[in-house]
Coordinates of C-alpha atoms and ligand atoms in Angstrom, one line a residue:
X1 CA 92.1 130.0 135.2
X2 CA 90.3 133.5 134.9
X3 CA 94.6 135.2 135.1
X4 CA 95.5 132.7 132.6
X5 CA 92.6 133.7 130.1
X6 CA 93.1 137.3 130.6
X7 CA 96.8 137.1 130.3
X8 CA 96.4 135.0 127.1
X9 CA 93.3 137.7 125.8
X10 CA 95.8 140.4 126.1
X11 CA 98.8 138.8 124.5
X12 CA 96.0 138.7 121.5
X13 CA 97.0 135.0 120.7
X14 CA 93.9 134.1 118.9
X15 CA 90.7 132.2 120.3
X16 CA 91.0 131.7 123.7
X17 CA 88.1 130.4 125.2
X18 CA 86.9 128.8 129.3
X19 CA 85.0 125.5 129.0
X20 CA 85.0 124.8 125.3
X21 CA 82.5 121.5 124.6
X22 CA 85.3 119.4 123.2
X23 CA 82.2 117.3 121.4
X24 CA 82.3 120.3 119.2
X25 CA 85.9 119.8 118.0
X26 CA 85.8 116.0 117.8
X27 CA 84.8 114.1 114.4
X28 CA 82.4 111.9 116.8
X29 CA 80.9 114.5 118.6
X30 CA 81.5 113.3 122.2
X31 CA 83.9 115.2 124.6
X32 CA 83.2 117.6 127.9
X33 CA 84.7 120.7 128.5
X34 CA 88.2 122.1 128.2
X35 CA 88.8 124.2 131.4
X36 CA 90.7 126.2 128.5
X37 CA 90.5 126.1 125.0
X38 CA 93.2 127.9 123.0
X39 CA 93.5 128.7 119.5
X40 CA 96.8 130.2 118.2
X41 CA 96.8 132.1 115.3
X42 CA 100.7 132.2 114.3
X43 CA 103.7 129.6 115.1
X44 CA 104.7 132.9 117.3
X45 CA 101.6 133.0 119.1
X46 CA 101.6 129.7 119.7
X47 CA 104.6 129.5 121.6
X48 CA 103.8 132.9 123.3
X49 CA 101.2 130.7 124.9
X50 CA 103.4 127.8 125.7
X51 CA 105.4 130.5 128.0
X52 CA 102.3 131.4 129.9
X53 CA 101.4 127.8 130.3
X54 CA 104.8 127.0 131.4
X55 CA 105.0 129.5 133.9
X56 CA 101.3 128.6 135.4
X57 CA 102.5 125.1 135.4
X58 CA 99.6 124.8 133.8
X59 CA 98.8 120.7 132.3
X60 CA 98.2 120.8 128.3
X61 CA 97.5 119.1 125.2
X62 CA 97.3 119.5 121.6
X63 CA 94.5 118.5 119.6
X64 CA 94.1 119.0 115.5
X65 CA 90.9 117.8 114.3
X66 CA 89.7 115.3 116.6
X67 CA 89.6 112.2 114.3
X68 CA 91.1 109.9 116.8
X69 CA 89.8 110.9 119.6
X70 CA 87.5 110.2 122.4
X71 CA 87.2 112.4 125.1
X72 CA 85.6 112.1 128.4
X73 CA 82.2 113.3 129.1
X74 CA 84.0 115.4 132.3
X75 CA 86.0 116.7 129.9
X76 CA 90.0 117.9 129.8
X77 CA 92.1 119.8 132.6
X78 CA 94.1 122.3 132.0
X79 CA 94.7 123.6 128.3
X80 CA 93.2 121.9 125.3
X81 CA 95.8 123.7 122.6
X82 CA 94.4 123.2 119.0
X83 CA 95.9 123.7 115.9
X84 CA 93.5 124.8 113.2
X85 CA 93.5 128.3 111.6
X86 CA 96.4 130.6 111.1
X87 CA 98.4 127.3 112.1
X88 CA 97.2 125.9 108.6
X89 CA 100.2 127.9 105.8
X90 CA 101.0 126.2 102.8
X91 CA 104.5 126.9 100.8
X92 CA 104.7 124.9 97.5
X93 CA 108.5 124.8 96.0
X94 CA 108.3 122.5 93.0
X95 CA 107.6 119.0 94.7
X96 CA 108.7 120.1 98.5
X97 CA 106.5 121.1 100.2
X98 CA 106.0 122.9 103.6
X99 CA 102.8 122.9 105.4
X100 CA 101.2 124.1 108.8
X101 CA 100.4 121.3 111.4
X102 CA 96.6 122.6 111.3
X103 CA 96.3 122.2 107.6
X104 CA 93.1 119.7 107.1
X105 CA 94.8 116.8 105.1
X106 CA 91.9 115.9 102.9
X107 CA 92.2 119.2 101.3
X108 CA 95.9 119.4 101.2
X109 CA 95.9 116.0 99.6
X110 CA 93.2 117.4 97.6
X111 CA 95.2 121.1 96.1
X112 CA 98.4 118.9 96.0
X113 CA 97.0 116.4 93.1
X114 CA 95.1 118.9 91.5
X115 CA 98.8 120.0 91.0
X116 CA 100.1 117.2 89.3
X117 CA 102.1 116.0 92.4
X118 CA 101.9 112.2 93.7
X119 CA 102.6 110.9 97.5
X120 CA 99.6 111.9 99.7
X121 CA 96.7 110.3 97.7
X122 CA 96.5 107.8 100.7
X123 CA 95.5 110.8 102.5
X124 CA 92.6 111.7 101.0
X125 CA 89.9 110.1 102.8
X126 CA 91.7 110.9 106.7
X127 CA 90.1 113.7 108.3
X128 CA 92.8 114.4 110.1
X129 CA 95.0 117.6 110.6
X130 CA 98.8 117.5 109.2
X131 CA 99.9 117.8 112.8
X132 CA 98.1 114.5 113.7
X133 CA 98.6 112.5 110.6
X134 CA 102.3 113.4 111.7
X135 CA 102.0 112.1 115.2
X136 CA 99.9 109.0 114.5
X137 CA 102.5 108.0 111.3
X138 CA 98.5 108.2 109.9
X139 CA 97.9 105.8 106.7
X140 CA 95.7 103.8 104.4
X141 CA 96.3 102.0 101.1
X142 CA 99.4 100.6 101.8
X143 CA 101.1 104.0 102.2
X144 CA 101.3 106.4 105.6
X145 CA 102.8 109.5 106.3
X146 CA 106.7 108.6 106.7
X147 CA 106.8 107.6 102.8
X148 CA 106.9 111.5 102.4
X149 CA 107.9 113.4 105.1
X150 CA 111.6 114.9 105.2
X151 CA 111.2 116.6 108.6
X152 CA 108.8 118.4 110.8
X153 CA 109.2 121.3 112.9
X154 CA 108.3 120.4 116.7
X155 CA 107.4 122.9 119.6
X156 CA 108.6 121.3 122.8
X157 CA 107.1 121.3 126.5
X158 CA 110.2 124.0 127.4
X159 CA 109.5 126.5 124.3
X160 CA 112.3 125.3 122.3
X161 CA 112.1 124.6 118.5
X162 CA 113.6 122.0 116.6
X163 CA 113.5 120.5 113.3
X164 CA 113.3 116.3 113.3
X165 CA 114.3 114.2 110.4
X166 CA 112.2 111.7 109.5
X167 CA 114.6 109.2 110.9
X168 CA 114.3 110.6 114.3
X169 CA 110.7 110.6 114.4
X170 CA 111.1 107.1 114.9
X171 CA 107.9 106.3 112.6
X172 CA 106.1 102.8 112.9
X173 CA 102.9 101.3 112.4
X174 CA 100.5 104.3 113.7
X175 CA 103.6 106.0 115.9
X176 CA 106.2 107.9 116.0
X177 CA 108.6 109.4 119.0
X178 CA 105.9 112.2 119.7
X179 CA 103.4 109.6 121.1
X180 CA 106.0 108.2 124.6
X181 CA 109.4 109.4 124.0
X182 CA 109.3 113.2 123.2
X183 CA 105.8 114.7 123.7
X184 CA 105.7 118.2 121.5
X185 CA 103.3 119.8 119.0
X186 CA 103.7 119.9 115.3
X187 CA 103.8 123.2 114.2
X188 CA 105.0 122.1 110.5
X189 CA 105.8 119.5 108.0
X190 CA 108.0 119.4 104.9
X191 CA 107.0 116.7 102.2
X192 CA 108.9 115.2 99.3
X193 CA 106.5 114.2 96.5
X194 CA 106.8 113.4 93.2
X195 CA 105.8 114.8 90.0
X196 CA 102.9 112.7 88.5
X197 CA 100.3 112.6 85.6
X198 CA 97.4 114.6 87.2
X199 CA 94.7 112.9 85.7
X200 CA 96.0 109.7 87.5
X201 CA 96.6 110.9 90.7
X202 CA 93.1 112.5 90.6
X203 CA 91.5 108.7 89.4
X204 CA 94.0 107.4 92.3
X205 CA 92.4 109.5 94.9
X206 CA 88.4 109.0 93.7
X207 CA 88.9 105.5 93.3
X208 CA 90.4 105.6 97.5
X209 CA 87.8 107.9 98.2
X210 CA 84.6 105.4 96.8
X211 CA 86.5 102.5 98.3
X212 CA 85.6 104.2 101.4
X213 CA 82.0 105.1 101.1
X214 CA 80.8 101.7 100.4
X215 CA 83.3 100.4 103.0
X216 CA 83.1 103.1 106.1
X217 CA 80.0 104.8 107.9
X218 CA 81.9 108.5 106.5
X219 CA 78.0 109.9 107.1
X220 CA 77.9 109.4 110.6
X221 CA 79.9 110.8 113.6
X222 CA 83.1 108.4 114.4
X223 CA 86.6 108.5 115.5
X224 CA 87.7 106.3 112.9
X225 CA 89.2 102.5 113.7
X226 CA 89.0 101.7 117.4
X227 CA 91.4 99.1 117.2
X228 CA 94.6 98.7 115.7
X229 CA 95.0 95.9 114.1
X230 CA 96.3 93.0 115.6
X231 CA 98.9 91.7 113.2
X232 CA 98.3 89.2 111.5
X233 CA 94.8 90.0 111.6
X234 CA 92.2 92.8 111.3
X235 CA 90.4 94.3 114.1
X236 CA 87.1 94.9 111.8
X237 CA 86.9 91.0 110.6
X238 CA 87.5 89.6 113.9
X239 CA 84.9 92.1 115.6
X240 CA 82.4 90.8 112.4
X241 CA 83.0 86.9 112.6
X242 CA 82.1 87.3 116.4
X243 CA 79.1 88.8 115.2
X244 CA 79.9 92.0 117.0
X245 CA 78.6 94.8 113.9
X246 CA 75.3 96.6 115.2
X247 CA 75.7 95.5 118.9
X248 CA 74.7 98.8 120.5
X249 CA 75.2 100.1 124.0
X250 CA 72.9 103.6 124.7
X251 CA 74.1 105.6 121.6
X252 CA 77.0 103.7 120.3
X253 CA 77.2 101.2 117.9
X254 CA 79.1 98.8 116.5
X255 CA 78.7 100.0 112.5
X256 CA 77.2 97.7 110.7
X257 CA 79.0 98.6 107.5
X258 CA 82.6 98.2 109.3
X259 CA 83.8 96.6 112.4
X260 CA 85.8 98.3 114.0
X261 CA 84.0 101.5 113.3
X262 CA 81.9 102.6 116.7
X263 CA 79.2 105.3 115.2
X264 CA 77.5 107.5 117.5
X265 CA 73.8 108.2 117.1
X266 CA 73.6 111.4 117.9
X267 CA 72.9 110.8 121.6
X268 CA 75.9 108.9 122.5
X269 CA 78.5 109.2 126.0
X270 CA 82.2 108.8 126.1
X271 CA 81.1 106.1 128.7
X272 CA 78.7 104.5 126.0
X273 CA 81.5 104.2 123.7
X274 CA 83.8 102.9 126.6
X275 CA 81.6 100.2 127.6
X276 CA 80.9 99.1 124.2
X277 CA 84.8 99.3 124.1
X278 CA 85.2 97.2 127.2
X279 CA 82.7 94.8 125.7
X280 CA 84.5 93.6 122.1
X281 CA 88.0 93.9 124.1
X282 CA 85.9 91.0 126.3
X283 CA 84.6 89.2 123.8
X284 CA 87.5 89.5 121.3
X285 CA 89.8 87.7 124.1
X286 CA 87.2 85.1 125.4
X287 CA 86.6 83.8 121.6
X288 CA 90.3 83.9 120.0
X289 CA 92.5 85.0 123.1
X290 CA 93.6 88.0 121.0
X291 CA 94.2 91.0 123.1
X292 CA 92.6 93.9 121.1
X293 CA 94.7 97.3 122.0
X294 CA 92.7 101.1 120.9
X295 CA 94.0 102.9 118.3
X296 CA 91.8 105.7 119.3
X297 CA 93.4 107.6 122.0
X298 CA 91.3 108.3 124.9
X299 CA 91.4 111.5 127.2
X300 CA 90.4 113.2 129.7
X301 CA 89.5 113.6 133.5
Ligands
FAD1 C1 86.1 108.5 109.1 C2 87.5 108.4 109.6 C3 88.4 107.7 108.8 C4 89.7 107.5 109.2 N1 90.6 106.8 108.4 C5 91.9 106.8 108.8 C6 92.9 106.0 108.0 O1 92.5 105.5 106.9 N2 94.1 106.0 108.4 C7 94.6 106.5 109.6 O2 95.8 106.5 109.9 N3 93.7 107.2 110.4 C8 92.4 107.3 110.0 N4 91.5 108.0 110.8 C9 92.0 108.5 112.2 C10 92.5 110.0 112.2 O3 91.9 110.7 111.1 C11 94.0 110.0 112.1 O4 94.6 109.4 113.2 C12 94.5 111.5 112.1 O5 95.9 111.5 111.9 C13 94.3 112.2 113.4 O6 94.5 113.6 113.2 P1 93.8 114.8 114.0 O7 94.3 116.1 113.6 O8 92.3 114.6 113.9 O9 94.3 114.4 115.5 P2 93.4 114.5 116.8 O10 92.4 113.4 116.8 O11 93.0 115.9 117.1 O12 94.5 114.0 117.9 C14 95.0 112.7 117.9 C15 96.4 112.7 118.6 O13 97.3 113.5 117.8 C16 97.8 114.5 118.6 N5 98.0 115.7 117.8 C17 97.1 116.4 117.1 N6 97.6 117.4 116.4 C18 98.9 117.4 116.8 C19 100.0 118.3 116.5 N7 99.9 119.3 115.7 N8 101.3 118.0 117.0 C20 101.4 116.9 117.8 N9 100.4 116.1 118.1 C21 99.2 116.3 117.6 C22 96.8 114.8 119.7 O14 97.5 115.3 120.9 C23 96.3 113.4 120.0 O15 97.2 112.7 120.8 C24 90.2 108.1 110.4 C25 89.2 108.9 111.2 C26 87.9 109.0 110.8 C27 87.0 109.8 111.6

């Protein structure tokens, strides 16, 4: 690992750091170590250090923010690639708009209304990066990300480039073809929006945004919904009516403001979350038969 980071370090690809506490980079604040944590600082850079990875046969993933995420308390092999800043460019042509894949989409959803332009006010309460809203198809108030996107710009596991329609992402519920069929990074997005009164979309995305705070724990660490739902129902109201919300094991809790919300406590384990998992998948099936599948995705060794 030592000739990776010091091949890496002298290609001067940005951060490039051995045994990075992933809990530092995830919105719950849980995760071991990366053996190596990489930060590009440029779409170039960033494949610069899919070539060394390639040739070390080195295994990798991406990561943006961390919001859906729970990562083992061993931690990650290989490469943890993130996509933050320097991956985070913003190009505004009348209502198109190009965007990095490390862009934070609360405050491009944020800048974009304050500019009169409607489409991502869904987005305003998902700490998520562009990159992963992209790959998780992420969405709320009956909207998601492939209402607006025209095409992103994918890095594959060989080096090359290529530019996907928003027909060939294949987008569903919380999916697209980057999840099983074509793994790659998200180095950009373009967006259609509208044009829009401003003081509307701005009243559109408060009203979104206090829906949330009396509705989610936003103040404590989480990765978001655990579940997805099970169509026709909702995770969150199943896990309530079987009287699930507070249930705690070591630091994780069920939240008692939303079902399927696990919050950690400050001193909470990936396995503490896992077993709390294990435990509402349990109880879920023995009271309704309904198999409960993660929406969360968990990694590591
Ligand atoms: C309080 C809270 C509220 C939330 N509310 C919502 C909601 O309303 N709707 C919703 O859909 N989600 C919600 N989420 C979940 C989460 O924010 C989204 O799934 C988001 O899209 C994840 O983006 P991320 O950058 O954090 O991805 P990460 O958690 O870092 O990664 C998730 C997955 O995306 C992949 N990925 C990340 N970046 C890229 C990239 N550039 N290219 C390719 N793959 C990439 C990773 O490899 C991983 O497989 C919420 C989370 C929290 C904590």
């Amino acid at each position: 690992m030592d000739e990776i980071k010091s091949e890496l370090q002298a290609l001067n690809i940005g951060e490039v750091k051995p045994n990075e506490p992933l809990a530092r980079h995830t919105t719950i604040k849980i995760g071991g170590p990366a053996d190596l944590f990489i930060e590009p600082s440029s779409i170039e850079n960033l494949q610069k250090v899919m070539m060394v990875i390639q040739k070390h046969r080195l295994k990798w993933r991406s990561i943006g923010r961390g919001s859906n995420l729970l990562v083992s308390d061993k931690g990650i092999e290989g490469a943890v690639i993130k996509l933050g800043r320097g991956m985070d460019h913003l190009k505004i042509d009348e209502t198109e708009i190009t965007v990095g894949g490390g862009h934070s989409l609360v405050s491009l959803s944020t800048l974009i209304s304050r500019k009169g332009l409607s489409g991502l006010e869904f987005a305003s309460g998902i700490p998520g990066s562009v990159g992963g809203a992209v790959y998780m198809n992420a969405g709320a108030h009956g909207s998601d990300i492939s209402k607006v996107l025209t095409k992103a710009h994918i890095l594959f596991n060989d080096g090359s480039m290529e530019w996907l329609t928003n027909e060939e992402m294949e987008f569903s519920y919380r999916t697209s073809i980057l999840q099983k069929k074509r793994p790659g990074i998200v180095v950009e997005a373009v967006f259609q929006l509208t044009a829009g009164d401003r003081a509307e979309i701005v009243a559109l995305m408060q009203k979104n945004k206090e829906y949330r705070k009396v509705t989610q724990p936003w103040n404590f660490p989480c990765a978001g919904s655990i579940f997805r739902n099970p169509l026709p129902n909702y995770a969150g109201k199943l896990i309530e009516e079987a009287g699930l919300k507070g249930y705690k094991i070591g630091g994780a809790e069920i939240s008692q403001m939303h079902g399927n919300f696990i919050v950690n406590d400050g001193n909470a384990t990936a396995s503490d979350v896992l077993a709390l998992i294990q435990h509402v998948k349990y109880t879920i099936f023995k009271l309704y038969q309904i198999k409960m599948e993660t929406e969360v995705e968990i990694i590591g060794r």
